[in-house]
């Protein structure tokens, strides 16, 4: 047995909130005493409104929740239902958590998820609509900077000695020297 509330943050490496819909809880109740423990645990989870007047199967409810928004709320689905997992792999950006024995395992991203991620990366690498008019100006500015950098710098010629390292010449007072010369004469 796995305590989902405790194990989910450890598996995902961050904060996670287990969620169910009313349809899922209703299906667990219909299964009777076999799923009584699961129904009691599911009651303690956060409930998402699913807009179904009458309860539909849990897999249908989950598929509708994810297809309506394209998984904008970033749900991670934990299910052992093979048919549901096959349908969810068609929706890009839906990670699936499955149990292999008592070990929970996060499946690899589907081909649709990988394609959507690559398309998003390509879109980020290309210039956006507002950048396209400014692109020629930026290219011209960059070319001017490159030309200026390629231009050879003017070399400075040899310089004199450092004035701070040289001894200062002694300053003689010219007036005193003249007076001394006149007195001697």
JSON list of C-alpha atoms in Angstrom, two decimals:
[
{"chain": "A", "resi": 1, "resn": "UNK", "atom": "CA", "xyz": [0.00, 0.00, 0.00]},
{"chain": "A", "resi": 2, "resn": "UNK", "atom": "CA", "xyz": [1.19, 3.50, -0.85]},
{"chain": "A", "resi": 3, "resn": "UNK", "atom": "CA", "xyz": [0.33, 6.67, 1.00]},
{"chain": "A", "resi": 4, "resn": "UNK", "atom": "CA", "xyz": [-0.19, 8.93, -2.00]},
{"chain": "A", "resi": 5, "resn": "UNK", "atom": "CA", "xyz": [-0.23, 12.24, -0.13]},
{"chain": "A", "resi": 6, "resn": "UNK", "atom": "CA", "xyz": [3.15, 11.47, 1.44]},
{"chain": "A", "resi": 7, "resn": "UNK", "atom": "CA", "xyz": [4.82, 9.78, -1.53]},
{"chain": "A", "resi": 8, "resn": "UNK", "atom": "CA", "xyz": [3.73, 12.11, -4.35]},
{"chain": "A", "resi": 9, "resn": "UNK", "atom": "CA", "xyz": [5.95, 15.07, -3.32]},
{"chain": "A", "resi": 10, "resn": "UNK", "atom": "CA", "xyz": [8.91, 12.70, -2.92]},
{"chain": "A", "resi": 11, "resn": "UNK", "atom": "CA", "xyz": [8.37, 11.16, -6.36]},
{"chain": "A", "resi": 12, "resn": "UNK", "atom": "CA", "xyz": [7.89, 14.47, -8.15]},
{"chain": "A", "resi": 13, "resn": "UNK", "atom": "CA", "xyz": [10.48, 16.41, -6.19]},
{"chain": "A", "resi": 14, "resn": "UNK", "atom": "CA", "xyz": [8.14, 19.24, -5.26]},
{"chain": "A", "resi": 15, "resn": "UNK", "atom": "CA", "xyz": [4.77, 20.20, -3.88]},
{"chain": "A", "resi": 16, "resn": "UNK", "atom": "CA", "xyz": [1.85, 18.16, -5.20]},
{"chain": "A", "resi": 17, "resn": "UNK", "atom": "CA", "xyz": [-1.84, 18.08, -4.32]},
{"chain": "A", "resi": 18, "resn": "UNK", "atom": "CA", "xyz": [-3.84, 14.90, -4.99]},
{"chain": "A", "resi": 19, "resn": "UNK", "atom": "CA", "xyz": [-7.18, 15.71, -6.64]},
{"chain": "A", "resi": 20, "resn": "UNK", "atom": "CA", "xyz": [-10.31, 13.78, -7.59]},
{"chain": "A", "resi": 21, "resn": "UNK", "atom": "CA", "xyz": [-13.63, 14.61, -9.20]},
{"chain": "A", "resi": 22, "resn": "UNK", "atom": "CA", "xyz": [-17.11, 13.75, -7.96]},
{"chain": "A", "resi": 23, "resn": "UNK", "atom": "CA", "xyz": [-17.40, 11.17, -10.76]},
{"chain": "A", "resi": 24, "resn": "UNK", "atom": "CA", "xyz": [-14.30, 9.35, -9.50]},
{"chain": "A", "resi": 25, "resn": "UNK", "atom": "CA", "xyz": [-15.62, 9.23, -5.94]},
{"chain": "A", "resi": 26, "resn": "UNK", "atom": "CA", "xyz": [-19.02, 7.99, -7.22]},
{"chain": "A", "resi": 27, "resn": "UNK", "atom": "CA", "xyz": [-17.34, 5.20, -9.23]},
{"chain": "A", "resi": 28, "resn": "UNK", "atom": "CA", "xyz": [-15.34, 4.13, -6.18]},
{"chain": "A", "resi": 29, "resn": "UNK", "atom": "CA", "xyz": [-18.57, 3.92, -4.15]},
{"chain": "A", "resi": 30, "resn": "UNK", "atom": "CA", "xyz": [-20.20, 1.82, -6.89]},
{"chain": "A", "resi": 31, "resn": "UNK", "atom": "CA", "xyz": [-17.38, -0.73, -6.65]},
{"chain": "A", "resi": 32, "resn": "UNK", "atom": "CA", "xyz": [-18.60, -1.52, -3.14]},
{"chain": "A", "resi": 33, "resn": "UNK", "atom": "CA", "xyz": [-16.58, -3.02, -0.30]},
{"chain": "A", "resi": 34, "resn": "UNK", "atom": "CA", "xyz": [-13.65, -3.81, -2.64]},
{"chain": "A", "resi": 35, "resn": "UNK", "atom": "CA", "xyz": [-12.81, -0.12, -3.00]},
{"chain": "A", "resi": 36, "resn": "UNK", "atom": "CA", "xyz": [-14.16, 1.15, 0.31]},
{"chain": "A", "resi": 37, "resn": "UNK", "atom": "CA", "xyz": [-10.69, 2.10, 1.58]},
{"chain": "A", "resi": 38, "resn": "UNK", "atom": "CA", "xyz": [-9.87, 3.92, -1.65]},
{"chain": "A", "resi": 39, "resn": "UNK", "atom": "CA", "xyz": [-13.22, 5.76, -1.51]},
{"chain": "A", "resi": 40, "resn": "UNK", "atom": "CA", "xyz": [-12.55, 6.93, 2.05]},
{"chain": "A", "resi": 41, "resn": "UNK", "atom": "CA", "xyz": [-9.04, 8.12, 1.12]},
{"chain": "A", "resi": 42, "resn": "UNK", "atom": "CA", "xyz": [-10.36, 9.85, -2.03]},
{"chain": "A", "resi": 43, "resn": "UNK", "atom": "CA", "xyz": [-12.87, 11.82, 0.06]},
{"chain": "A", "resi": 44, "resn": "UNK", "atom": "CA", "xyz": [-9.93, 13.52, 1.80]},
{"chain": "A", "resi": 45, "resn": "UNK", "atom": "CA", "xyz": [-8.42, 14.78, -1.47]},
{"chain": "A", "resi": 46, "resn": "UNK", "atom": "CA", "xyz": [-9.11, 18.13, -3.10]},
{"chain": "A", "resi": 47, "resn": "UNK", "atom": "CA", "xyz": [-12.20, 17.90, -5.34]},
{"chain": "A", "resi": 48, "resn": "UNK", "atom": "CA", "xyz": [-12.37, 19.40, -8.81]},
{"chain": "A", "resi": 49, "resn": "UNK", "atom": "CA", "xyz": [-15.75, 20.33, -10.25]},
{"chain": "A", "resi": 50, "resn": "UNK", "atom": "CA", "xyz": [-16.41, 18.30, -13.34]},
{"chain": "A", "resi": 51, "resn": "UNK", "atom": "CA", "xyz": [-19.72, 19.78, -14.64]},
{"chain": "A", "resi": 52, "resn": "UNK", "atom": "CA", "xyz": [-21.43, 16.39, -14.94]},
{"chain": "A", "resi": 53, "resn": "UNK", "atom": "CA", "xyz": [-25.01, 16.24, -13.70]},
{"chain": "A", "resi": 54, "resn": "UNK", "atom": "CA", "xyz": [-24.96, 12.46, -13.53]},
{"chain": "A", "resi": 55, "resn": "UNK", "atom": "CA", "xyz": [-21.78, 10.59, -12.70]},
{"chain": "A", "resi": 56, "resn": "UNK", "atom": "CA", "xyz": [-19.91, 9.21, -15.71]},
{"chain": "A", "resi": 57, "resn": "UNK", "atom": "CA", "xyz": [-17.02, 6.75, -15.60]},
{"chain": "A", "resi": 58, "resn": "UNK", "atom": "CA", "xyz": [-13.83, 7.99, -13.99]},
{"chain": "A", "resi": 59, "resn": "UNK", "atom": "CA", "xyz": [-11.81, 7.59, -17.18]},
{"chain": "A", "resi": 60, "resn": "UNK", "atom": "CA", "xyz": [-14.33, 9.64, -19.22]},
{"chain": "A", "resi": 61, "resn": "UNK", "atom": "CA", "xyz": [-14.34, 12.37, -16.58]},
{"chain": "A", "resi": 62, "resn": "UNK", "atom": "CA", "xyz": [-10.54, 12.56, -16.51]},
{"chain": "A", "resi": 63, "resn": "UNK", "atom": "CA", "xyz": [-10.32, 12.66, -20.32]},
{"chain": "A", "resi": 64, "resn": "UNK", "atom": "CA", "xyz": [-12.87, 15.48, -20.49]},
{"chain": "A", "resi": 65, "resn": "UNK", "atom": "CA", "xyz": [-11.06, 17.49, -17.80]},
{"chain": "A", "resi": 66, "resn": "UNK", "atom": "CA", "xyz": [-7.80, 17.29, -19.74]},
{"chain": "A", "resi": 67, "resn": "UNK", "atom": "CA", "xyz": [-9.21, 17.75, -23.25]},
{"chain": "A", "resi": 68, "resn": "UNK", "atom": "CA", "xyz": [-11.22, 20.86, -22.36]},
{"chain": "A", "resi": 69, "resn": "UNK", "atom": "CA", "xyz": [-8.20, 22.86, -21.26]},
{"chain": "A", "resi": 70, "resn": "UNK", "atom": "CA", "xyz": [-5.35, 21.04, -22.97]},
{"chain": "A", "resi": 71, "resn": "UNK", "atom": "CA", "xyz": [-3.92, 20.43, -19.48]},
{"chain": "A", "resi": 72, "resn": "UNK", "atom": "CA", "xyz": [-3.39, 24.13, -18.75]},
{"chain": "A", "resi": 73, "resn": "UNK", "atom": "CA", "xyz": [-3.69, 23.38, -15.04]},
{"chain": "A", "resi": 74, "resn": "UNK", "atom": "CA", "xyz": [-0.79, 20.91, -15.40]},
{"chain": "A", "resi": 75, "resn": "UNK", "atom": "CA", "xyz": [-2.37, 17.79, -13.99]},
{"chain": "A", "resi": 76, "resn": "UNK", "atom": "CA", "xyz": [-0.41, 14.58, -13.55]},
{"chain": "A", "resi": 77, "resn": "UNK", "atom": "CA", "xyz": [-2.64, 11.54, -13.93]},
{"chain": "A", "resi": 78, "resn": "UNK", "atom": "CA", "xyz": [-2.05, 8.46, -11.76]},
{"chain": "A", "resi": 79, "resn": "UNK", "atom": "CA", "xyz": [-3.91, 5.52, -13.24]},
{"chain": "A", "resi": 80, "resn": "UNK", "atom": "CA", "xyz": [-3.62, 1.79, -13.88]},
{"chain": "A", "resi": 81, "resn": "UNK", "atom": "CA", "xyz": [-6.31, 1.88, -16.60]},
{"chain": "A", "resi": 82, "resn": "UNK", "atom": "CA", "xyz": [-4.52, 0.92, -19.84]},
{"chain": "A", "resi": 83, "resn": "UNK", "atom": "CA", "xyz": [-7.24, 2.35, -22.10]},
{"chain": "A", "resi": 84, "resn": "UNK", "atom": "CA", "xyz": [-7.20, 5.67, -20.25]},
{"chain": "A", "resi": 85, "resn": "UNK", "atom": "CA", "xyz": [-3.41, 5.87, -20.42]},
{"chain": "A", "resi": 86, "resn": "UNK", "atom": "CA", "xyz": [-3.52, 5.18, -24.18]},
{"chain": "A", "resi": 87, "resn": "UNK", "atom": "CA", "xyz": [-6.00, 8.07, -24.63]},
{"chain": "A", "resi": 88, "resn": "UNK", "atom": "CA", "xyz": [-4.02, 10.42, -22.38]},
{"chain": "A", "resi": 89, "resn": "UNK", "atom": "CA", "xyz": [-0.84, 9.84, -24.38]},
{"chain": "A", "resi": 90, "resn": "UNK", "atom": "CA", "xyz": [-2.59, 11.50, -27.32]},
{"chain": "A", "resi": 91, "resn": "UNK", "atom": "CA", "xyz": [-2.95, 14.75, -25.34]},
{"chain": "A", "resi": 92, "resn": "UNK", "atom": "CA", "xyz": [0.33, 16.73, -25.26]},
{"chain": "A", "resi": 93, "resn": "UNK", "atom": "CA", "xyz": [1.72, 17.69, -21.87]},
{"chain": "A", "resi": 94, "resn": "UNK", "atom": "CA", "xyz": [-0.02, 15.06, -19.72]},
{"chain": "A", "resi": 95, "resn": "UNK", "atom": "CA", "xyz": [2.41, 13.06, -17.60]},
{"chain": "A", "resi": 96, "resn": "UNK", "atom": "CA", "xyz": [1.22, 9.65, -16.41]},
{"chain": "A", "resi": 97, "resn": "UNK", "atom": "CA", "xyz": [2.15, 8.06, -13.09]},
{"chain": "A", "resi": 98, "resn": "UNK", "atom": "CA", "xyz": [1.76, 4.28, -12.89]},
{"chain": "A", "resi": 99, "resn": "UNK", "atom": "CA", "xyz": [2.42, 1.63, -10.27]},
{"chain": "A", "resi": 100, "resn": "UNK", "atom": "CA", "xyz": [4.75, -1.25, -11.00]},
{"chain": "A", "resi": 101, "resn": "UNK", "atom": "CA", "xyz": [4.13, -3.47, -8.02]},
{"chain": "A", "resi": 102, "resn": "UNK", "atom": "CA", "xyz": [4.55, -1.15, -5.06]},
{"chain": "A", "resi": 103, "resn": "UNK", "atom": "CA", "xyz": [6.89, 1.19, -6.95]},
{"chain": "A", "resi": 104, "resn": "UNK", "atom": "CA", "xyz": [5.37, 4.33, -8.51]},
{"chain": "A", "resi": 105, "resn": "UNK", "atom": "CA", "xyz": [6.95, 5.28, -11.83]},
{"chain": "A", "resi": 106, "resn": "UNK", "atom": "CA", "xyz": [6.54, 8.34, -14.02]},
{"chain": "A", "resi": 107, "resn": "UNK", "atom": "CA", "xyz": [6.22, 7.34, -17.69]},
{"chain": "A", "resi": 108, "resn": "UNK", "atom": "CA", "xyz": [8.31, 8.89, -20.45]},
{"chain": "A", "resi": 109, "resn": "UNK", "atom": "CA", "xyz": [6.73, 11.79, -22.36]},
{"chain": "A", "resi": 110, "resn": "UNK", "atom": "CA", "xyz": [4.56, 10.74, -25.29]},
{"chain": "A", "resi": 111, "resn": "UNK", "atom": "CA", "xyz": [5.41, 11.53, -28.91]},
{"chain": "A", "resi": 112, "resn": "UNK", "atom": "CA", "xyz": [2.75, 14.28, -28.90]},
{"chain": "A", "resi": 113, "resn": "UNK", "atom": "CA", "xyz": [4.28, 15.85, -25.78]},
{"chain": "A", "resi": 114, "resn": "UNK", "atom": "CA", "xyz": [7.74, 15.78, -27.32]},
{"chain": "A", "resi": 115, "resn": "UNK", "atom": "CA", "xyz": [6.45, 17.29, -30.58]},
{"chain": "A", "resi": 116, "resn": "UNK", "atom": "CA", "xyz": [4.65, 20.07, -28.66]},
{"chain": "A", "resi": 117, "resn": "UNK", "atom": "CA", "xyz": [7.81, 20.80, -26.65]},
{"chain": "A", "resi": 118, "resn": "UNK", "atom": "CA", "xyz": [9.94, 21.00, -29.81]},
{"chain": "A", "resi": 119, "resn": "UNK", "atom": "CA", "xyz": [7.38, 23.29, -31.46]},
{"chain": "A", "resi": 120, "resn": "UNK", "atom": "CA", "xyz": [7.47, 25.53, -28.40]},
{"chain": "A", "resi": 121, "resn": "UNK", "atom": "CA", "xyz": [11.27, 25.66, -28.51]},
{"chain": "A", "resi": 122, "resn": "UNK", "atom": "CA", "xyz": [11.22, 26.49, -32.24]},
{"chain": "A", "resi": 123, "resn": "UNK", "atom": "CA", "xyz": [8.71, 29.27, -31.60]},
{"chain": "A", "resi": 124, "resn": "UNK", "atom": "CA", "xyz": [10.97, 30.74, -28.92]},
{"chain": "A", "resi": 125, "resn": "UNK", "atom": "CA", "xyz": [14.00, 30.66, -31.20]},
{"chain": "A", "resi": 126, "resn": "UNK", "atom": "CA", "xyz": [12.30, 32.53, -34.05]},
{"chain": "A", "resi": 127, "resn": "UNK", "atom": "CA", "xyz": [11.72, 36.28, -34.05]},
{"chain": "A", "resi": 128, "resn": "UNK", "atom": "CA", "xyz": [8.25, 37.31, -32.92]},
{"chain": "A", "resi": 129, "resn": "UNK", "atom": "CA", "xyz": [5.96, 39.63, -34.88]},
{"chain": "A", "resi": 130, "resn": "UNK", "atom": "CA", "xyz": [6.88, 42.75, -32.90]},
{"chain": "A", "resi": 131, "resn": "UNK", "atom": "CA", "xyz": [10.61, 42.02, -33.30]},
{"chain": "A", "resi": 132, "resn": "UNK", "atom": "CA", "xyz": [10.57, 41.61, -37.09]},
{"chain": "A", "resi": 133, "resn": "UNK", "atom": "CA", "xyz": [10.31, 45.36, -37.97]},
{"chain": "A", "resi": 134, "resn": "UNK", "atom": "CA", "xyz": [13.23, 46.16, -35.64]},
{"chain": "A", "resi": 135, "resn": "UNK", "atom": "CA", "xyz": [15.42, 43.36, -36.96]},
{"chain": "A", "resi": 136, "resn": "UNK", "atom": "CA", "xyz": [17.06, 45.27, -39.90]},
{"chain": "A", "resi": 137, "resn": "UNK", "atom": "CA", "xyz": [18.00, 48.17, -37.60]},
{"chain": "A", "resi": 138, "resn": "UNK", "atom": "CA", "xyz": [19.55, 45.79, -35.08]},
{"chain": "A", "resi": 139, "resn": "UNK", "atom": "CA", "xyz": [21.45, 43.95, -37.81]},
{"chain": "A", "resi": 140, "resn": "UNK", "atom": "CA", "xyz": [22.80, 47.25, -39.18]},
{"chain": "A", "resi": 141, "resn": "UNK", "atom": "CA", "xyz": [23.88, 48.34, -35.69]},
{"chain": "A", "resi": 142, "resn": "UNK", "atom": "CA", "xyz": [25.54, 44.98, -35.10]},
{"chain": "A", "resi": 143, "resn": "UNK", "atom": "CA", "xyz": [27.35, 45.17, -38.46]},
{"chain": "A", "resi": 144, "resn": "UNK", "atom": "CA", "xyz": [28.63, 48.68, -37.59]},
{"chain": "A", "resi": 145, "resn": "UNK", "atom": "CA", "xyz": [29.93, 47.43, -34.24]},
{"chain": "A", "resi": 146, "resn": "UNK", "atom": "CA", "xyz": [31.62, 44.48, -35.92]},
{"chain": "A", "resi": 147, "resn": "UNK", "atom": "CA", "xyz": [33.27, 46.80, -38.51]},
{"chain": "A", "resi": 148, "resn": "UNK", "atom": "CA", "xyz": [34.48, 49.12, -35.75]},
{"chain": "A", "resi": 149, "resn": "UNK", "atom": "CA", "xyz": [35.90, 46.18, -33.82]},
{"chain": "A", "resi": 150, "resn": "UNK", "atom": "CA", "xyz": [37.65, 44.87, -36.94]},
{"chain": "A", "resi": 151, "resn": "UNK", "atom": "CA", "xyz": [39.30, 48.24, -37.63]},
{"chain": "A", "resi": 152, "resn": "UNK", "atom": "CA", "xyz": [42.91, 48.19, -36.34]},
{"chain": "A", "resi": 153, "resn": "UNK", "atom": "CA", "xyz": [43.51, 50.32, -33.31]},
{"chain": "A", "resi": 154, "resn": "UNK", "atom": "CA", "xyz": [45.93, 53.23, -33.47]},
{"chain": "A", "resi": 155, "resn": "UNK", "atom": "CA", "xyz": [49.14, 52.21, -31.78]},
{"chain": "A", "resi": 156, "resn": "UNK", "atom": "CA", "xyz": [50.69, 54.59, -29.37]},
{"chain": "A", "resi": 157, "resn": "UNK", "atom": "CA", "xyz": [54.31, 55.41, -29.86]},
{"chain": "A", "resi": 158, "resn": "UNK", "atom": "CA", "xyz": [57.02, 55.19, -27.22]},
{"chain": "A", "resi": 159, "resn": "UNK", "atom": "CA", "xyz": [56.48, 57.46, -24.30]},
{"chain": "A", "resi": 160, "resn": "UNK", "atom": "CA", "xyz": [58.81, 59.30, -21.99]},
{"chain": "A", "resi": 161, "resn": "UNK", "atom": "CA", "xyz": [59.68, 58.15, -18.52]},
{"chain": "A", "resi": 162, "resn": "UNK", "atom": "CA", "xyz": [57.15, 58.21, -15.77]},
{"chain": "A", "resi": 163, "resn": "UNK", "atom": "CA", "xyz": [57.37, 61.64, -14.16]},
{"chain": "A", "resi": 164, "resn": "UNK", "atom": "CA", "xyz": [56.62, 60.19, -10.74]},
{"chain": "A", "resi": 165, "resn": "UNK", "atom": "CA", "xyz": [59.65, 57.91, -10.87]},
{"chain": "A", "resi": 166, "resn": "UNK", "atom": "CA", "xyz": [62.14, 60.66, -11.79]},
{"chain": "A", "resi": 167, "resn": "UNK", "atom": "CA", "xyz": [63.86, 62.96, -9.34]},
{"chain": "A", "resi": 168, "resn": "UNK", "atom": "CA", "xyz": [62.63, 66.47, -9.34]},
{"chain": "A", "resi": 169, "resn": "UNK", "atom": "CA", "xyz": [65.11, 69.11, -10.43]},
{"chain": "A", "resi": 170, "resn": "UNK", "atom": "CA", "xyz": [66.20, 71.49, -7.71]},
{"chain": "A", "resi": 171, "resn": "UNK", "atom": "CA", "xyz": [64.61, 74.84, -8.01]},
{"chain": "A", "resi": 172, "resn": "UNK", "atom": "CA", "xyz": [66.97, 77.77, -7.36]},
{"chain": "A", "resi": 173, "resn": "UNK", "atom": "CA", "xyz": [65.51, 81.07, -6.52]},
{"chain": "A", "resi": 174, "resn": "UNK", "atom": "CA", "xyz": [66.73, 83.46, -9.19]},
{"chain": "A", "resi": 175, "resn": "UNK", "atom": "CA", "xyz": [66.35, 86.63, -7.09]},
{"chain": "A", "resi": 176, "resn": "UNK", "atom": "CA", "xyz": [68.54, 85.39, -4.27]},
{"chain": "A", "resi": 177, "resn": "UNK", "atom": "CA", "xyz": [71.24, 84.30, -6.68]},
{"chain": "A", "resi": 178, "resn": "UNK", "atom": "CA", "xyz": [71.30, 87.69, -8.36]},
{"chain": "A", "resi": 179, "resn": "UNK", "atom": "CA", "xyz": [71.61, 89.49, -5.02]},
{"chain": "A", "resi": 180, "resn": "UNK", "atom": "CA", "xyz": [74.48, 87.29, -3.96]},
{"chain": "A", "resi": 181, "resn": "UNK", "atom": "CA", "xyz": [76.29, 87.96, -7.23]},
{"chain": "A", "resi": 182, "resn": "UNK", "atom": "CA", "xyz": [75.86, 91.75, -6.84]},
{"chain": "A", "resi": 183, "resn": "UNK", "atom": "CA", "xyz": [77.23, 91.75, -3.31]},
{"chain": "A", "resi": 184, "resn": "UNK", "atom": "CA", "xyz": [80.30, 89.86, -4.36]},
{"chain": "A", "resi": 185, "resn": "UNK", "atom": "CA", "xyz": [81.09, 92.39, -7.04]}
]
